[in-house]
Coordinates of C-alpha atoms in Angstrom, one line a residue:
M5 CA 82.3 97.3 69.7
P6 CA 83.6 100.6 68.3
H7 CA 84.6 102.3 71.6
V8 CA 85.3 101.0 75.1
I9 CA 85.6 102.7 78.5
T10 CA 88.6 101.3 80.4
Q11 CA 90.2 101.3 83.9
S12 CA 91.0 105.0 84.3
C13 CA 87.3 106.1 84.0
C14 CA 86.8 108.9 86.5
S15 CA 83.0 109.2 86.0
D16 CA 82.9 112.9 85.4
A17 CA 80.3 112.3 82.6
S18 CA 81.9 114.7 80.1
C19 CA 81.6 111.8 77.6
V20 CA 77.8 111.5 78.3
Y21 CA 77.1 115.0 77.1
A22 CA 79.5 114.7 74.2
C23 CA 77.9 111.5 72.9
P24 CA 75.4 112.4 70.1
V25 CA 73.4 109.1 70.5
N26 CA 73.2 108.8 74.3
C27 CA 75.0 105.5 74.4
I28 CA 77.1 106.1 77.5
H29 CA 75.5 105.3 80.9
P30 CA 74.6 105.7 83.7
T31 CA 74.1 109.4 83.2
P32 CA 74.1 111.8 86.1
D33 CA 70.3 111.9 86.2
E34 CA 70.0 108.1 86.4
P35 CA 69.6 106.6 89.9
D36 CA 72.6 104.3 89.6
F37 CA 75.1 107.0 88.6
H38 CA 76.4 107.6 92.1
T39 CA 76.9 103.9 92.8
A40 CA 78.3 102.7 89.5
Q41 CA 82.0 101.8 89.5
M42 CA 82.5 103.4 86.1
L43 CA 80.6 104.5 82.9
Y44 CA 79.9 102.1 80.1
V45 CA 79.5 102.4 76.3
D46 CA 76.5 100.5 74.7
P47 CA 78.1 98.4 72.0
V48 CA 75.0 98.3 69.9
E49 CA 74.1 102.0 70.0
C50 CA 77.7 103.4 69.6
V51 CA 78.2 104.9 66.1
D52 CA 82.0 105.1 66.4
C53 CA 82.1 108.9 66.1
G54 CA 84.9 109.3 68.7
A55 CA 83.3 112.4 70.4
C56 CA 83.7 110.7 73.8
V57 CA 87.4 110.2 73.3
S58 CA 88.2 113.9 73.1
A59 CA 85.8 114.7 75.9
C60 CA 87.3 112.3 78.4
P61 CA 89.8 114.0 80.7
V62 CA 91.7 110.8 81.7
D63 CA 92.1 109.0 78.3
A64 CA 89.8 106.2 79.5
I65 CA 88.0 105.6 76.1
K66 CA 89.6 103.7 73.3
P67 CA 88.5 102.1 70.0
H68 CA 88.3 98.4 70.6
T69 CA 91.1 97.8 68.2
K70 CA 93.5 99.7 70.4
L71 CA 92.9 97.9 73.7
T72 CA 95.9 96.2 75.3
A73 CA 95.7 92.6 76.4
A74 CA 95.0 93.7 80.0
E75 CA 92.2 95.9 78.8
D76 CA 90.3 93.3 76.7
V77 CA 88.2 92.5 79.8
F78 CA 86.6 95.9 79.5
T79 CA 85.0 95.0 76.2
T80 CA 82.9 92.4 78.1
L81 CA 82.3 94.7 81.1
N82 CA 80.9 97.5 78.8
A83 CA 78.7 95.0 77.0
D84 CA 77.4 93.2 80.1
F85 CA 76.2 96.5 81.5
Y86 CA 73.6 96.5 78.8
A87 CA 72.6 92.8 79.0
T88 CA 69.4 94.1 80.6
P89 CA 67.9 96.8 78.3
R90 CA 67.9 100.3 79.8
P91 CA 64.9 102.5 78.8
R92 CA 66.3 105.9 77.8
P93 CA 65.7 108.8 75.6
V94 CA 67.6 109.1 72.3
L95 CA 69.6 112.0 73.6
A96 CA 70.8 112.7 77.1
P97 CA 69.0 115.5 78.9
V98 CA 70.3 118.9 78.1
V99 CA 71.7 120.8 81.1
P100 CA 70.5 124.4 80.9
P101 CA 73.2 127.1 81.2
L102 CA 73.5 129.1 84.4
Q103 CA 72.1 132.6 84.1
V104 CA 72.4 135.4 86.7
R105 CA 70.8 138.8 87.1
A106 CA 72.9 141.9 86.4
G107 CA 76.1 142.2 88.3
D108 CA 79.5 140.4 88.5
L109 CA 79.2 137.3 90.7
R110 CA 82.2 136.8 93.0
V111 CA 82.8 133.4 94.6
A112 CA 85.4 132.2 97.1
I113 CA 86.2 128.5 97.1
V114 CA 88.1 126.9 100.0
G115 CA 90.2 124.0 98.8
S116 CA 91.6 123.2 95.4
G117 CA 90.9 119.5 94.9
P118 CA 88.6 118.0 92.3
A119 CA 85.4 119.2 94.0
A120 CA 86.8 122.8 94.2
M121 CA 88.0 122.8 90.5
Y122 CA 84.7 121.4 89.2
A123 CA 82.8 124.1 91.2
A124 CA 85.1 126.8 89.8
E125 CA 84.5 125.5 86.3
E126 CA 80.7 125.6 86.8
V127 CA 80.8 129.2 88.2
L128 CA 83.0 130.3 85.3
T129 CA 80.3 129.3 82.8
I130 CA 78.6 132.5 83.9
P131 CA 79.7 135.5 81.9
G132 CA 81.4 138.1 84.2
A133 CA 81.7 135.7 87.2
R134 CA 84.9 135.6 89.1
V135 CA 86.4 133.0 91.4
R136 CA 89.2 133.1 94.0
I137 CA 90.5 129.8 95.3
Y138 CA 92.2 129.5 98.7
E139 CA 94.5 126.5 99.2
K140 CA 96.6 125.9 102.4
L141 CA 99.2 123.9 100.5
T142 CA 101.7 125.3 98.0
Q143 CA 100.5 123.0 95.2
P144 CA 96.9 122.7 94.0
Y145 CA 94.5 119.9 93.1
G146 CA 94.3 117.9 96.4
L147 CA 93.8 114.2 96.1
A148 CA 94.1 114.4 92.3
R149 CA 97.8 115.2 93.0
Y150 CA 98.5 113.6 96.3
G151 CA 96.0 110.7 96.4
V152 CA 96.2 109.0 93.0
A153 CA 98.8 106.2 92.7
P154 CA 101.9 107.4 90.8
D155 CA 101.6 104.6 88.2
H156 CA 98.0 105.6 87.4
Q157 CA 99.2 108.2 85.0
R158 CA 96.1 108.4 82.9
T159 CA 93.9 109.1 86.0
R160 CA 96.4 111.8 87.0
G161 CA 95.7 113.3 83.6
V162 CA 92.6 115.0 85.0
T163 CA 95.0 117.7 86.3
R164 CA 95.4 118.8 82.7
Q165 CA 91.7 119.7 82.7
F166 CA 92.2 121.6 86.0
D167 CA 95.1 123.5 84.4
Q168 CA 92.7 124.7 81.7
I169 CA 90.3 125.9 84.4
T170 CA 93.0 127.8 86.3
A171 CA 94.1 129.4 83.0
D172 CA 90.9 131.4 82.9
P173 CA 91.9 135.0 83.7
R174 CA 88.7 135.4 85.9
L175 CA 90.1 132.8 88.3
S176 CA 92.8 133.6 90.9
M177 CA 94.4 131.1 93.2
R178 CA 96.0 131.9 96.6
L179 CA 98.3 129.1 97.5
G180 CA 99.8 128.6 101.0
V181 CA 96.8 130.5 102.5
E182 CA 94.9 128.7 105.3
V183 CA 91.3 129.9 106.0
G184 CA 90.9 130.4 109.7
S185 CA 94.5 131.6 110.4
D186 CA 95.8 133.5 107.4
V187 CA 92.3 134.8 106.4
T188 CA 89.0 134.4 108.2
H189 CA 85.6 133.1 107.2
D190 CA 84.2 136.6 107.7
D191 CA 86.8 138.1 105.5
L192 CA 85.7 135.8 102.6
L193 CA 82.1 136.6 103.1
N194 CA 82.9 140.4 103.1
E195 CA 84.8 140.2 99.9
H196 CA 82.6 137.7 98.0
H197 CA 78.9 137.1 97.3
A198 CA 79.4 133.5 98.4
V199 CA 81.9 131.0 99.9
I200 CA 82.0 127.3 98.8
Y201 CA 83.9 124.9 101.1
A202 CA 85.4 122.1 99.2
V203 CA 87.7 120.8 101.9
G204 CA 87.3 117.1 101.5
A205 CA 87.6 114.5 104.2
S206 CA 91.2 115.0 105.4
T207 CA 91.5 112.5 108.2
D208 CA 91.3 108.7 108.4
R209 CA 88.8 106.6 110.3
R210 CA 90.7 105.3 113.3
L211 CA 90.9 101.6 114.0
D212 CA 90.6 101.5 117.8
I213 CA 92.3 98.3 118.8
P214 CA 95.2 97.6 121.2
G215 CA 98.6 98.3 119.7
I216 CA 97.3 100.6 117.0
D217 CA 99.9 103.3 118.0
L218 CA 102.9 101.0 117.8
P219 CA 105.7 101.9 115.4
G220 CA 105.2 100.1 112.1
V221 CA 101.4 100.8 112.1
T222 CA 100.1 103.8 110.1
S223 CA 97.3 104.6 107.8
A224 CA 97.3 103.8 104.1
T225 CA 96.5 107.4 103.5
D226 CA 99.7 108.5 105.2
F227 CA 101.7 106.0 103.1
V228 CA 100.1 107.3 99.9
A229 CA 100.8 110.8 100.8
W230 CA 104.5 109.9 101.5
Y231 CA 105.1 108.3 98.1
N232 CA 103.2 111.0 96.3
G233 CA 105.3 113.8 97.9
H234 CA 102.7 115.5 100.2
P235 CA 104.6 118.3 102.0
D236 CA 103.2 117.3 105.4
H237 CA 104.9 113.9 105.0
A238 CA 108.3 114.9 103.7
G239 CA 111.1 113.2 105.6
R240 CA 108.9 110.3 106.8
S241 CA 110.2 106.8 106.6
F242 CA 108.6 103.4 106.8
D243 CA 110.1 100.1 108.0
L244 CA 110.2 97.9 104.8
S245 CA 112.7 95.4 106.2
H246 CA 110.2 92.6 106.9
R247 CA 109.0 90.0 104.5
R248 CA 105.3 90.7 104.9
A249 CA 103.0 93.7 105.2
V250 CA 99.3 93.7 106.2
V251 CA 96.7 96.1 104.8
I252 CA 93.5 96.2 106.9
G253 CA 90.6 97.1 104.5
N254 CA 90.2 96.3 100.9
G255 CA 89.0 99.4 99.0
N256 CA 90.8 100.9 96.1
V257 CA 93.4 102.7 98.2
A258 CA 94.2 99.4 99.9
L259 CA 94.9 97.8 96.5
D260 CA 97.0 100.8 95.5
V261 CA 99.4 100.5 98.4
A262 CA 99.6 96.7 98.0
R263 CA 100.6 97.2 94.4
I264 CA 103.1 99.9 95.1
L265 CA 104.7 97.7 97.8
T266 CA 105.1 94.7 95.5
I267 CA 105.6 96.2 92.0
E268 CA 109.1 96.1 90.5
P269 CA 110.5 99.6 91.5
D270 CA 112.0 100.1 88.0
L271 CA 108.4 100.2 86.7
L272 CA 107.8 103.2 88.9
A273 CA 110.8 105.1 87.6
G274 CA 109.5 108.0 85.5
T275 CA 106.2 108.2 87.2
A276 CA 105.1 110.8 89.7
I277 CA 106.5 108.9 92.7
V278 CA 109.0 111.0 94.8
P279 CA 112.6 109.9 94.6
A280 CA 113.0 109.2 98.3
A281 CA 110.1 106.8 98.2
L282 CA 111.4 105.1 95.1
E283 CA 114.8 104.6 96.7
A284 CA 113.2 103.1 99.8
L285 CA 111.2 100.7 97.7
R286 CA 114.3 99.6 95.8
H287 CA 115.7 98.4 99.2
S288 CA 112.4 96.9 100.4
A289 CA 112.4 93.3 101.7
I290 CA 108.6 92.9 101.4
E291 CA 107.7 89.9 99.3
E292 CA 104.0 89.5 100.3
V293 CA 101.2 91.9 101.1
V294 CA 98.0 90.5 102.8
V295 CA 94.9 92.6 102.1
V296 CA 92.3 91.8 104.7
G297 CA 88.5 92.4 104.6
R298 CA 86.1 91.7 107.4
R299 CA 83.3 90.7 105.1
G300 CA 83.2 88.1 102.3
I301 CA 84.6 88.3 98.8
E302 CA 81.2 89.4 97.3
Q303 CA 81.3 92.5 99.6
S304 CA 84.8 93.5 98.5
A305 CA 85.1 97.3 98.6
F306 CA 87.5 97.6 95.6
T307 CA 86.1 98.3 92.1
V308 CA 86.4 95.9 89.2
P309 CA 88.6 98.4 87.2
E310 CA 91.0 98.6 90.2
L311 CA 91.1 94.8 90.4
V312 CA 91.9 94.6 86.7
G313 CA 94.8 96.9 87.2
L314 CA 96.1 94.9 90.1
C315 CA 95.9 91.6 88.4
S316 CA 97.8 92.9 85.4
T317 CA 100.8 94.2 87.4
P318 CA 103.9 92.6 86.0
G319 CA 105.8 90.3 88.4
V320 CA 103.0 90.2 91.0
D321 CA 100.7 87.3 91.8
V322 CA 97.3 88.1 93.1
V323 CA 95.9 85.1 95.0
V324 CA 92.6 84.2 96.6
R325 CA 91.7 81.0 98.4
D326 CA 89.5 78.6 96.4
E327 CA 86.8 78.6 99.0
D328 CA 86.5 82.3 98.7
L329 CA 86.4 82.2 94.9
R330 CA 83.6 79.7 95.0
M331 CA 81.5 82.3 96.8
L332 CA 81.4 84.5 93.7
P333 CA 78.7 83.7 91.1
G334 CA 80.1 82.6 87.8
S335 CA 78.6 85.7 86.2
D336 CA 80.5 88.0 88.5
P337 CA 83.4 89.6 86.5
R338 CA 85.7 89.4 89.5
S339 CA 85.6 85.6 89.4
A340 CA 87.0 85.5 85.8
I341 CA 89.5 88.2 86.5
L342 CA 90.9 86.5 89.6
R343 CA 91.0 83.0 88.1
A344 CA 92.8 84.3 85.0
A345 CA 95.4 86.3 87.0
P346 CA 98.9 85.1 85.9
R347 CA 101.2 83.2 88.1
G348 CA 105.0 83.2 88.0
A349 CA 107.9 81.6 89.9
G350 CA 109.7 84.1 92.0
H351 CA 106.9 86.7 91.8
R352 CA 106.0 88.9 94.7
R353 CA 102.5 88.2 96.0
I354 CA 99.3 89.9 97.1
A355 CA 96.9 87.7 99.0
L356 CA 93.3 88.8 99.4
E357 CA 91.9 87.5 102.6
Y358 CA 88.3 87.7 103.8
L359 CA 86.1 87.3 106.9
L360 CA 88.7 88.5 109.3
S361 CA 88.4 91.3 111.8
P362 CA 91.5 92.7 113.5
T363 CA 91.4 92.6 117.3
A364 CA 95.0 93.7 118.3
I365 CA 98.4 94.6 116.9
R366 CA 101.1 92.4 118.3
G367 CA 104.5 93.7 119.4
R368 CA 106.2 95.6 122.2
S369 CA 108.5 98.2 120.7
A370 CA 107.2 97.8 117.2
A371 CA 104.5 95.9 115.3
T372 CA 105.2 92.2 114.7
G373 CA 101.8 91.0 113.5
V374 CA 98.1 91.3 113.7
E375 CA 95.6 89.3 115.7
F376 CA 92.3 88.5 113.9
V377 CA 89.1 86.8 114.6
H378 CA 87.3 84.8 111.9
N379 CA 83.8 86.0 110.9
E380 CA 80.7 84.3 109.6
L381 CA 78.2 85.9 107.2
I382 CA 74.7 86.2 108.4
A383 CA 71.9 87.0 105.9
A384 CA 69.3 89.5 107.2
A385 CA 65.6 89.4 106.4
D386 CA 66.0 92.6 104.3
G387 CA 68.6 90.9 102.0
S388 CA 71.6 92.6 103.6
V389 CA 74.6 90.7 104.9
R390 CA 76.2 91.2 108.3
V391 CA 79.2 89.6 109.9
K392 CA 79.3 87.7 113.2
S393 CA 82.4 86.6 115.0
S394 CA 83.0 82.8 115.1
G395 CA 85.5 83.1 118.0
R396 CA 88.2 81.4 116.0
E397 CA 91.5 83.4 116.1
R398 CA 94.3 83.8 113.6
V399 CA 97.6 85.7 113.7
I400 CA 99.4 87.1 110.6
D401 CA 103.0 88.1 111.1
A402 CA 104.0 91.4 109.6
G403 CA 106.4 94.3 110.2
L404 CA 104.3 96.9 108.5
V405 CA 100.6 97.3 109.1
L406 CA 98.5 99.8 107.1
T407 CA 94.9 100.6 108.0
S408 CA 92.6 101.6 105.1
I409 CA 89.1 101.7 106.5
G410 CA 88.0 105.0 105.0
Y411 CA 88.3 108.8 105.2
R412 CA 86.6 111.1 107.6
G413 CA 85.7 114.8 107.3
R414 CA 86.8 117.4 109.9
P415 CA 84.6 120.2 111.4
V416 CA 84.8 123.5 109.6
A417 CA 85.0 126.5 111.9
G418 CA 81.8 128.4 111.9
L419 CA 79.8 125.7 110.1
P420 CA 77.5 123.1 111.5
F421 CA 78.9 119.5 111.6
D422 CA 77.3 116.1 111.8
E423 CA 79.6 113.9 113.9
D424 CA 77.9 110.7 112.7
T425 CA 78.4 111.3 109.0
A426 CA 81.4 113.6 109.4
T427 CA 79.8 116.0 106.9
V428 CA 78.4 119.5 107.0
P429 CA 74.5 119.4 106.9
H430 CA 73.1 121.1 103.8
E431 CA 70.2 121.3 101.4
G432 CA 71.4 121.0 97.8
G433 CA 74.8 122.2 99.0
R434 CA 73.3 125.2 100.8
V435 CA 74.5 125.5 104.4
T436 CA 73.6 129.0 105.6
R437 CA 73.2 132.3 103.8
G438 CA 76.1 132.8 101.4
V439 CA 77.8 129.5 102.5
Y440 CA 77.9 126.3 100.5
V441 CA 79.6 122.9 100.5
T442 CA 80.6 120.5 97.7
G443 CA 82.6 117.2 97.5
W444 CA 83.3 114.9 100.4
I445 CA 82.6 117.4 103.1
K446 CA 79.1 117.6 101.6
R447 CA 78.3 114.0 100.8
G448 CA 80.9 111.9 102.6
P449 CA 83.9 110.0 101.1
T450 CA 82.1 108.3 98.3
G451 CA 82.4 108.2 94.5
F452 CA 85.3 108.9 92.2
I453 CA 87.1 112.0 91.0
G454 CA 84.5 112.8 88.4
T455 CA 81.6 112.3 90.8
N456 CA 82.5 115.7 92.2
K457 CA 81.4 117.3 88.9
S458 CA 77.7 116.6 89.3
C459 CA 78.0 117.3 93.0
A460 CA 79.5 120.7 92.3
Q461 CA 76.8 121.4 89.6
E462 CA 74.1 121.0 92.2
T463 CA 75.9 123.3 94.7
V464 CA 76.5 126.0 92.2
R465 CA 72.9 125.9 91.0
S466 CA 71.8 126.5 94.6
L467 CA 74.2 129.4 94.8
V468 CA 73.0 131.0 91.6
D469 CA 69.3 130.6 92.7
D470 CA 70.1 132.5 95.9
Y471 CA 72.1 135.1 94.0
N472 CA 69.2 135.7 91.6
A473 CA 66.8 135.9 94.5
G474 CA 68.8 138.7 96.0
L475 CA 69.9 136.7 99.0
L476 CA 73.7 137.1 98.6

């Protein structure tokens, strides 16, 4: 295979449009784009031109001859995606350029994370358009700066692309300015043709069980923000004096924090981790992290690329019970990855546990463990799988408990809000006259960094349609 997409793929689809032979899929107009864990190169159709390499903002694409031993698995993952032929045109559909009627379009964007930056990039494809970004923090780029693990340095490379966007003289950025207190929503509407809210999903879903407010229990999001240097978490500390930690939830963030808690701290030196966090990890007593999911191994929330990264962490054993592994079909790539994970004497350990629902946090003055109930999988008539409590209980001792069960959006003053989905209701990103949304506040906390690009494109096209119709 001439070129291979690897772990750091952010799914922004720049490679799709750079490819002259349409051999990278799924494309943004294909139905599985928003559910795919990454993009894949067709090994048969690839002509080895390398156009995708320069287009990728996170250095995820390599010639097969330059893959590391840990990346060899991606050769199979890319090829397996095309095991079933995909009918497709020779070339990917061309995205027509945005065109506006006479006048200089002025757009305000609230937030500066990936959704905001991709929206700004799209608006700035219009000659004469101007963008002003409002960010309440003193540093831009949101979760691309404060949410990506410090040792995922290629993924963090997407900020180089954002730096290029902010270098456009037609874009201005007001940092340390909070909309609603320092400037009002009406102010933005008075000074711009349109306002795009790209405020993300800034809170965690709360796990409502007894003991959840005990010291030693916090969200994985807070822990990530701490070691990434988020200003709201400066000066925080976490009790790392116990042998075991428990992470409730098994998405990519859960695996990130488990890896950071067990990796040799010297391997984090020179990354983007803040010095205070690195020093705390050097003195950590944690030897094992138990990552717990309420459903079975087939329903794991983490992606295959994240699992590959976890299993290739030096000095860390990733273990799964044999009975859980047997639940995976032999064709499932996770089976081969987990079975091939190296083992070593004296290694720290990450245990992936399944079919456990937390019922309470143990402890009086601080957390000492988590009470769980075992679940059973029940297949529904529609093919879906649900869990049912078996009544059997289990306790896992731990001094640190991190919850990682998802993000949740907050209401935006002056905008409608759906409490069930924690999003702002919209049509193609259009909320009310002159007001738009993009990113997680629009679609919920799904997808990857690059998924925000196609999301922003839809929103900006709605905005341009309204501008051309004289509505703004």
